[in-house]
Coordinates of C-alpha atoms and ligand atoms in Angstrom, one line a residue:
M25 CA 0.0 0.0 0.0
R26 CA 1.3 3.3 -0.8
R27 CA 1.9 5.7 2.1
R28 CA -0.6 8.2 1.1
E29 CA -3.4 5.5 1.0
F30 CA -2.3 4.0 4.3
L31 CA -2.6 7.5 5.9
K32 CA -5.9 7.8 4.4
L33 CA -7.1 4.6 5.7
G34 CA -5.5 5.1 9.2
A35 CA -7.4 8.6 9.4
A36 CA -10.7 7.2 8.2
A37 CA -11.0 3.7 9.5
P38 CA -11.3 4.5 13.4
A39 CA -14.3 7.0 12.7
A40 CA -15.7 4.6 10.1
L41 CA -15.7 1.8 12.5
G42 CA -16.7 3.8 15.6
L43 CA -13.3 3.2 17.2
G44 CA -12.7 6.5 18.4
G45 CA -12.0 5.2 21.7
L46 CA -8.7 3.3 21.3
A47 CA -6.8 3.8 24.4
R48 CA -3.3 3.2 25.7
G49 CA -2.7 -0.6 26.1
E50 CA -5.9 -1.6 24.4
E51 CA -4.4 -3.2 21.3
S52 CA -1.8 -5.0 23.5
S53 CA -4.3 -6.5 26.0
P54 CA -5.3 -10.2 25.4
S55 CA -8.5 -9.9 27.2
A56 CA -9.8 -6.9 25.2
R57 CA -12.9 -8.4 23.3
S58 CA -12.5 -6.0 20.5
A59 CA -11.4 -2.5 20.0
G60 CA -13.6 0.0 21.8
Q61 CA -14.8 -2.7 24.1
A62 CA -14.1 -2.8 27.9
R63 CA -14.3 -5.6 30.2
N64 CA -14.7 -3.5 33.0
V65 CA -16.3 0.0 33.6
I66 CA -15.5 2.3 36.8
F67 CA -17.9 5.1 37.2
L68 CA -16.9 7.6 39.6
V69 CA -19.3 10.4 40.8
S70 CA -18.5 13.3 43.0
D71 CA -22.0 14.2 44.0
G72 CA -22.8 17.9 44.0
M73 CA -19.5 19.0 42.6
S74 CA -19.4 22.5 41.2
Q75 CA -16.4 23.6 38.7
G76 CA -15.3 25.6 41.8
T77 CA -14.9 22.6 44.0
L78 CA -12.9 20.7 41.3
T79 CA -10.7 23.8 41.0
F80 CA -10.4 24.4 44.9
A81 CA -9.0 20.8 45.6
D82 CA -6.6 20.9 42.7
Q83 CA -5.2 24.3 43.8
Y84 CA -4.9 23.2 47.3
L85 CA -3.2 19.9 46.4
R86 CA -0.7 21.8 44.2
W87 CA 0.0 24.1 47.3
R88 CA 0.1 21.4 50.0
D89 CA 1.8 18.4 48.2
Q90 CA 3.2 20.0 45.0
R91 CA 1.1 17.9 42.8
P92 CA -2.1 18.2 40.8
S93 CA -5.2 16.3 41.8
H94 CA -5.6 13.0 40.0
W95 CA -8.5 14.4 38.0
M96 CA -6.6 17.4 36.6
A97 CA -3.4 15.3 36.0
L98 CA -5.5 13.4 33.5
Y99 CA -5.7 16.6 31.5
E100 CA -2.0 17.1 31.7
D101 CA -1.1 13.4 30.9
R102 CA 0.5 13.1 27.4
E103 CA 0.6 9.4 27.4
R104 CA -3.1 8.7 28.2
R105 CA -5.9 9.3 25.7
V106 CA -8.5 11.3 27.7
T107 CA -11.9 12.5 26.6
R108 CA -13.3 15.8 28.1
A109 CA -16.8 16.9 27.9
L110 CA -19.6 19.1 29.3
M111 CA -22.6 17.1 30.2
D112 CA -26.3 18.5 30.4
M113 CA -27.8 16.9 33.6
S114 CA -31.5 18.3 33.2
S115 CA -34.1 16.0 34.7
G116 CA -37.6 15.2 33.6
S117 CA -39.0 18.0 35.9
S118 CA -36.3 20.6 36.2
M119 CA -33.2 22.3 34.6
V120 CA -31.8 21.6 38.2
T121 CA -31.7 18.0 38.9
D122 CA -31.4 16.0 42.0
S123 CA -29.5 13.2 42.7
A124 CA -32.0 10.6 42.2
A125 CA -33.0 11.9 38.5
A126 CA -29.3 12.5 37.9
S127 CA -28.3 9.0 38.7
S128 CA -31.5 7.6 36.9
S129 CA -30.3 9.3 33.6
W130 CA -27.2 7.3 33.8
G131 CA -28.7 4.1 35.4
G132 CA -31.9 3.7 33.4
G133 CA -31.2 5.7 30.3
H134 CA -34.3 8.2 30.7
R135 CA -34.8 11.8 32.3
V136 CA -37.4 11.2 35.1
D137 CA -38.7 13.6 37.6
N138 CA -36.6 15.0 40.7
G139 CA -36.9 12.4 43.3
R140 CA -37.8 9.4 41.4
L141 CA -35.6 6.5 40.7
N142 CA -36.1 5.2 37.2
V143 CA -39.8 5.7 37.3
G144 CA -41.0 7.8 34.6
H145 CA -44.3 9.5 33.6
G146 CA -47.4 7.2 34.0
G147 CA -45.4 5.1 36.2
V148 CA -43.3 3.5 33.5
E149 CA -40.2 1.6 35.0
H150 CA -37.0 1.9 33.1
E151 CA -34.8 -1.2 33.8
P152 CA -31.5 0.2 35.6
L153 CA -27.9 -0.9 34.6
A154 CA -27.4 -3.3 37.5
A155 CA -30.3 -5.5 36.3
K156 CA -29.1 -5.5 32.7
L157 CA -25.7 -6.1 33.6
R158 CA -26.2 -8.9 36.3
A159 CA -28.4 -10.6 33.7
A160 CA -25.7 -10.7 31.1
G161 CA -23.4 -12.2 33.8
R162 CA -21.3 -9.1 34.8
A163 CA -20.6 -8.3 38.3
V164 CA -22.0 -5.0 39.7
G165 CA -20.2 -3.1 42.8
L166 CA -21.6 -0.1 44.5
V167 CA -19.2 2.0 46.8
T168 CA -20.3 5.4 48.4
T169 CA -19.8 7.5 51.4
T170 CA -23.5 7.9 51.9
S171 CA -25.8 5.2 53.1
L172 CA -26.1 2.5 50.5
T173 CA -29.6 3.2 49.6
D174 CA -29.0 6.9 48.9
A175 CA -30.0 8.3 45.6
T176 CA -26.7 7.8 43.5
P177 CA -26.1 4.2 44.0
A178 CA -30.0 3.6 44.0
G179 CA -30.2 5.2 40.5
F180 CA -28.0 2.4 39.0
T181 CA -29.9 -0.3 40.6
A182 CA -33.5 0.5 41.6
N183 CA -37.1 1.4 40.6
A184 CA -39.0 3.6 43.2
R185 CA -41.5 6.3 43.0
S186 CA -39.4 8.1 45.9
R187 CA -35.9 8.1 46.6
R188 CA -36.8 7.8 50.4
E189 CA -38.1 4.3 50.0
D190 CA -34.9 2.9 51.6
A191 CA -36.3 -0.6 52.6
L192 CA -37.5 -1.2 49.0
I193 CA -34.4 0.1 47.4
A194 CA -32.3 -2.4 49.7
D195 CA -34.7 -5.2 48.8
Q196 CA -34.0 -4.5 45.1
Y197 CA -30.3 -4.7 45.6
L198 CA -30.9 -8.0 46.8
E199 CA -33.3 -9.2 44.0
R200 CA -31.0 -8.0 41.4
D201 CA -28.1 -9.6 43.1
V202 CA -25.8 -6.7 43.3
T203 CA -22.3 -8.3 44.0
L204 CA -20.6 -5.9 46.2
L205 CA -21.9 -3.2 48.5
L206 CA -19.6 -0.6 50.6
G207 CA -20.9 2.4 52.4
G208 CA -23.0 3.5 55.3
T209 CA -25.8 1.5 56.7
G210 CA -29.1 3.9 56.5
A211 CA -32.6 2.9 56.9
G212 CA -32.7 0.1 54.4
F213 CA -29.9 -1.9 55.9
D214 CA -30.9 -1.4 59.5
P215 CA -33.4 -3.9 60.6
E216 CA -34.5 -1.9 63.6
R217 CA -35.5 0.9 61.2
R218 CA -37.4 -1.3 58.8
E219 CA -41.1 -2.0 59.3
D220 CA -40.7 -5.5 58.4
G221 CA -37.5 -6.0 60.6
R222 CA -35.7 -7.7 57.6
D223 CA -32.0 -8.1 58.3
H224 CA -30.0 -7.8 55.0
S225 CA -26.7 -8.5 56.7
K226 CA -28.0 -11.8 57.9
I227 CA -29.5 -12.7 54.4
W228 CA -26.2 -11.6 52.9
A229 CA -24.3 -14.0 55.2
D230 CA -26.6 -16.9 54.9
A231 CA -26.1 -16.9 51.2
G232 CA -22.5 -17.3 51.7
G233 CA -21.5 -13.4 51.3
E234 CA -19.2 -11.7 53.7
V235 CA -20.2 -8.9 55.9
V236 CA -17.8 -6.2 57.2
R237 CA -18.3 -3.4 59.6
T238 CA -14.9 -1.8 60.3
R239 CA -12.1 -0.5 58.3
E240 CA -9.7 -3.2 59.9
D241 CA -12.1 -6.0 58.9
L242 CA -12.3 -4.5 55.3
L243 CA -8.5 -4.1 54.7
A244 CA -8.2 -7.7 55.8
R245 CA -10.4 -8.8 53.0
E246 CA -8.5 -7.9 49.9
D247 CA -8.6 -11.5 48.7
G248 CA -11.7 -13.6 48.3
P249 CA -14.9 -14.0 46.2
A250 CA -16.6 -10.8 45.1
K251 CA -19.6 -11.0 47.3
L252 CA -18.9 -8.5 50.0
L253 CA -21.3 -6.2 52.1
G254 CA -19.6 -3.4 54.2
L255 CA -21.7 -1.3 56.4
F256 CA -19.3 1.4 58.2
A257 CA -21.7 4.0 59.8
P258 CA -25.1 4.1 61.1
D259 CA -26.0 6.4 58.2
H260 CA -23.6 8.4 56.1
I261 CA -19.8 8.0 56.3
P262 CA -18.5 10.8 58.3
Y263 CA -16.9 13.7 56.7
E264 CA -13.3 13.1 55.8
V265 CA -12.0 16.2 57.6
D266 CA -13.8 14.8 60.7
R267 CA -12.5 11.2 60.1
L268 CA -9.0 12.4 59.7
H269 CA -8.8 14.2 62.9
D270 CA -10.7 11.7 65.3
P271 CA -8.6 8.5 66.0
D272 CA -11.6 6.3 66.5
L273 CA -13.2 7.2 63.2
R274 CA -9.9 6.8 61.6
R275 CA -9.6 3.3 63.0
E276 CA -13.1 2.4 62.5
V277 CA -14.1 3.8 59.1
P278 CA -12.4 3.2 55.8
S279 CA -11.6 6.1 53.4
L280 CA -13.3 6.1 50.0
A281 CA -9.9 5.2 48.4
E282 CA -9.6 2.2 50.6
M283 CA -13.1 0.9 49.9
T284 CA -12.3 1.5 46.1
R285 CA -9.2 -0.5 46.3
I286 CA -10.7 -3.6 48.1
A287 CA -13.7 -3.3 45.7
L288 CA -11.6 -3.6 42.8
A289 CA -9.5 -6.4 44.2
R290 CA -12.6 -8.5 44.9
L291 CA -14.3 -7.5 41.6
S292 CA -11.2 -8.3 39.3
G293 CA -11.5 -12.0 39.6
Q294 CA -14.9 -12.0 38.2
E295 CA -15.1 -13.8 35.0
G296 CA -17.3 -11.8 32.8
G297 CA -16.0 -8.4 33.9
F298 CA -17.5 -5.7 36.2
F299 CA -19.3 -2.5 36.6
L300 CA -18.2 -0.5 39.6
M301 CA -19.7 3.0 40.8
V302 CA -17.8 5.0 43.3
E303 CA -19.5 8.0 44.9
G304 CA -18.0 10.8 46.8
G305 CA -21.4 11.4 48.1
R306 CA -20.8 13.8 50.9
V307 CA -19.2 16.6 48.5
D308 CA -22.9 17.5 48.0
H309 CA -23.8 17.7 51.7
A310 CA -20.8 19.9 52.4
A311 CA -21.8 22.1 49.6
H312 CA -25.5 22.4 50.8
A313 CA -24.1 23.2 54.1
N314 CA -21.4 25.9 52.8
D315 CA -19.0 23.9 54.9
L316 CA -15.4 24.7 53.5
P317 CA -13.3 22.1 55.1
A318 CA -16.0 19.3 54.6
L319 CA -16.0 20.2 51.0
L320 CA -12.3 20.2 50.5
F321 CA -11.4 17.1 52.2
D322 CA -14.3 15.1 50.8
Q323 CA -13.3 16.2 47.4
I324 CA -9.7 15.1 48.0
A325 CA -10.9 11.9 49.4
F326 CA -12.9 11.4 46.0
D327 CA -9.8 12.4 44.0
D328 CA -7.6 9.7 45.8
A329 CA -10.4 7.1 44.8
I330 CA -9.7 8.4 41.1
G331 CA -6.1 7.7 41.8
V332 CA -7.0 4.1 42.8
A333 CA -9.1 3.7 39.6
L334 CA -6.4 4.8 37.2
D335 CA -3.8 2.6 38.9
F336 CA -6.2 -0.4 38.3
Q337 CA -6.6 0.6 34.6
N338 CA -2.9 0.8 34.2
R339 CA -2.7 -2.9 35.2
H340 CA -6.0 -3.6 33.4
P341 CA -6.2 -1.7 30.3
D342 CA -9.5 -3.0 29.1
T343 CA -11.2 -0.8 31.7
L344 CA -13.2 2.2 30.8
V345 CA -12.9 4.9 33.8
I346 CA -15.5 7.6 33.7
V347 CA -15.2 10.4 36.3
T348 CA -18.2 13.0 36.5
T349 CA -20.4 14.7 38.8
D350 CA -24.3 14.6 38.9
H351 CA -24.8 18.5 39.4
G352 CA -23.2 21.4 40.8
N353 CA -24.0 22.7 44.2
A354 CA -23.6 26.3 45.8
N355 CA -20.7 27.1 43.2
P356 CA -18.2 27.7 45.8
G357 CA -14.8 29.4 44.9
F358 CA -12.2 32.2 45.8
Q359 CA -13.2 35.7 44.7
S360 CA -11.4 38.9 44.5
G361 CA -7.7 39.9 43.8
D362 CA -7.0 40.0 47.4
V363 CA -6.7 36.1 47.4
H364 CA -3.0 35.3 47.6
G365 CA -3.7 31.5 47.7
A366 CA -0.8 30.3 50.1
R367 CA -2.0 32.6 52.6
Q368 CA -5.7 31.1 52.6
F369 CA -4.4 27.7 52.1
E370 CA -2.1 27.8 55.2
R371 CA -5.2 28.7 57.4
I372 CA -7.4 26.1 55.8
S373 CA -4.8 23.3 56.2
R374 CA -4.9 23.9 60.1
I375 CA -8.6 23.5 60.3
R376 CA -9.4 20.2 62.4
G377 CA -13.0 19.3 61.6
S378 CA -16.1 20.3 59.8
F379 CA -18.1 23.4 60.4
T380 CA -21.1 21.2 60.5
E381 CA -20.2 18.8 63.3
H382 CA -18.2 21.4 65.4
I383 CA -19.9 24.8 64.9
T384 CA -23.3 24.6 63.3
R385 CA -24.8 22.2 65.7
W386 CA -23.3 24.0 68.7
L387 CA -24.4 27.4 67.6
G388 CA -28.0 27.1 68.4
G389 CA -29.6 29.6 71.2
N390 CA -27.6 32.5 72.7
R391 CA -23.8 32.6 72.2
S392 CA -21.6 35.6 73.0
A393 CA -19.2 36.8 70.4
G394 CA -16.5 35.7 72.8
E395 CA -17.7 32.1 73.1
I396 CA -18.0 31.9 69.5
R397 CA -14.4 33.0 68.8
E398 CA -13.4 30.4 71.4
R399 CA -15.2 27.6 69.9
F400 CA -13.7 28.3 66.4
A401 CA -10.2 28.6 67.9
D402 CA -10.5 25.4 70.3
A403 CA -12.4 23.0 68.2
L404 CA -11.0 23.7 64.7
D405 CA -7.8 25.9 65.3
F406 CA -9.4 28.6 63.1
E407 CA -9.3 32.2 64.3
I408 CA -12.3 34.4 63.3
S409 CA -12.3 38.2 64.0
G410 CA -14.3 39.9 66.7
D411 CA -16.7 41.5 64.1
N412 CA -17.3 38.3 62.5
A413 CA -18.0 36.7 65.7
E414 CA -20.4 39.5 66.5
L415 CA -22.5 38.7 63.1
L416 CA -22.7 35.0 64.4
A417 CA -23.8 36.1 67.8
A418 CA -26.5 38.7 66.2
F419 CA -27.6 35.7 64.0
A420 CA -27.9 33.3 67.0
R421 CA -30.2 35.7 69.0
R422 CA -32.1 36.5 65.6
D423 CA -30.9 40.1 65.4
Y424 CA -29.6 39.3 61.9
R425 CA -31.1 37.8 58.8
P426 CA -29.5 37.7 55.4
A427 CA -31.6 38.9 52.3
Y428 CA -31.3 35.7 50.4
R429 CA -33.6 33.4 51.8
R430 CA -31.6 30.2 50.9
M431 CA -28.7 31.7 53.0
R432 CA -30.6 32.1 56.1
R433 CA -29.7 28.7 57.7
A434 CA -27.0 28.8 60.3
S435 CA -24.5 27.0 58.1
A436 CA -24.9 29.5 55.4
V437 CA -24.4 32.3 57.7
I438 CA -21.3 30.5 59.0
G439 CA -20.2 30.3 55.3
Q440 CA -20.6 33.9 54.9
V441 CA -18.6 34.8 57.9
V442 CA -15.7 32.3 56.7
A443 CA -16.0 34.0 53.4
N444 CA -15.2 37.3 55.1
E445 CA -12.2 35.6 56.6
L446 CA -10.9 33.8 53.4
D447 CA -12.7 35.3 50.5
F448 CA -14.1 31.9 49.6
S449 CA -17.8 32.2 49.0
W450 CA -21.0 30.4 47.8
I451 CA -23.7 31.4 45.7
G452 CA -26.4 29.6 47.6
T453 CA -27.1 26.2 49.5
A454 CA -28.7 24.4 46.7
H455 CA -28.0 22.5 43.4
S456 CA -27.2 24.3 40.3
A457 CA -28.2 24.1 36.6
D458 CA -24.4 24.3 35.3
Y459 CA -23.4 21.8 32.7
V460 CA -21.0 19.4 34.6
E461 CA -17.6 18.1 34.0
L462 CA -17.3 14.6 32.4
T463 CA -14.0 12.7 31.9
A464 CA -13.3 9.3 30.4
T465 CA -10.3 7.4 29.6
G466 CA -10.0 3.8 28.2
P467 CA -12.0 1.9 25.6
G468 CA -15.0 3.4 24.8
A469 CA -14.2 7.0 26.0
G470 CA -13.8 8.2 22.4
R471 CA -17.4 7.9 21.9
I472 CA -18.4 10.7 24.3
R473 CA -19.3 13.8 22.5
P474 CA -17.8 17.2 23.8
F475 CA -21.5 18.1 24.7
T476 CA -23.2 15.1 26.1
R477 CA -26.9 14.6 27.1
N478 CA -26.8 12.7 30.5
T479 CA -28.9 9.7 29.2
E480 CA -26.3 8.9 26.7
L481 CA -24.0 7.4 29.2
H482 CA -26.5 4.6 29.7
G483 CA -26.1 3.2 26.2
L484 CA -22.3 4.0 26.3
V485 CA -21.8 1.7 29.3
L486 CA -23.8 -1.1 27.6
E487 CA -22.2 -0.8 24.2
T488 CA -18.8 -0.7 25.8
M489 CA -19.4 -3.7 27.9
G490 CA -21.0 -5.5 24.9
V491 CA -24.2 -6.0 26.6
G492 CA -27.2 -5.8 24.2
Ligands
ZN515 ZN1 -27.9 17.5 47.2

């Protein structure tokens, strides 16, 4: 063949065959079914992550550890082929989605109303990925820092008219034979909080699955069959910043990266390949609460899980890794030219816990400005000015009320005071309509278009895994 013809074919063939997703190592992998097909898919979701959250965590890591976040490092990687896109996350009922509708758009491939899980208008049920993949012999794992039946894992697995139906959702995990579950317990997996008293841990163990409840137990179970249920907190897993600074929590509760590592170790032995969803679920909670340290360290914990997924992909190139978020939330970030960076990061690095756990709950009732300053300094090693303490004292005795209704809760007023200190502020306390960041690498990633509709990922996962 003449060189010119070869070049022509070389340029045309991948597009004609739909092989835009050729990735590093794919051709050399004996287990790749065919080009653009993946044995495994790891789908990572930072719940409620605005663009400012991604930026903040990356800039902080560059300051603290002199390295970018794993997420941003993907964009700087010259070896790895990476697809970057914006995604429209609109739901069936709003431009601003909630996590149930968002997860359903990926899990069931349809836009449903906020609050619903794969149930459309007229009650039509959309079969979720977990059911389709299990029926096709693929393993399915769900790892999250929220309770296991929370909206994001549920959207991949369940059909429910309301995301609050924890018992029904847990039952559907069982019926659909989800292979591995690691996260917080919540009402669905707690027999004492279920009307029928059903004990899923017992059912799981009776069926020959393993059940773990502590970090130590989990880390000791790297080897073994895939069937694993881990329940590490009564509800959601504590904020990472609280876990890091509490020796008991640190001993008892695994990090998201640790859960991800064990999940991958257990699932990688599955014959037909696996789908693993990993959710940094409390980035969203921190954003609702305008809680800077909770937001930062949960986003970093999520980013560490991305690192684990990419390490796995280096060893198993027939793995598609998708990294995204389901919606923005409160759009946080540094503002004003007074921000130096290092000066702010230095103060932030000394904060020893979340505002939610150490300040917000404590602030109710009358507190003097002096008490408030002391509390910030003692509990968190974070000094605030007398003026800012006065503002909080006035709010606590109901003498001060922000104009914007959504900013009137205590956590938001604390967020505004912290913005006075650090020039790090928030536009509200709710989800946003922003198009979201979508990143993918590995076989199939090249099929993602630069501007993607949320529902397209459903077909992409199935097609890439070769499930009809
Ligand atoms: Zn939310």
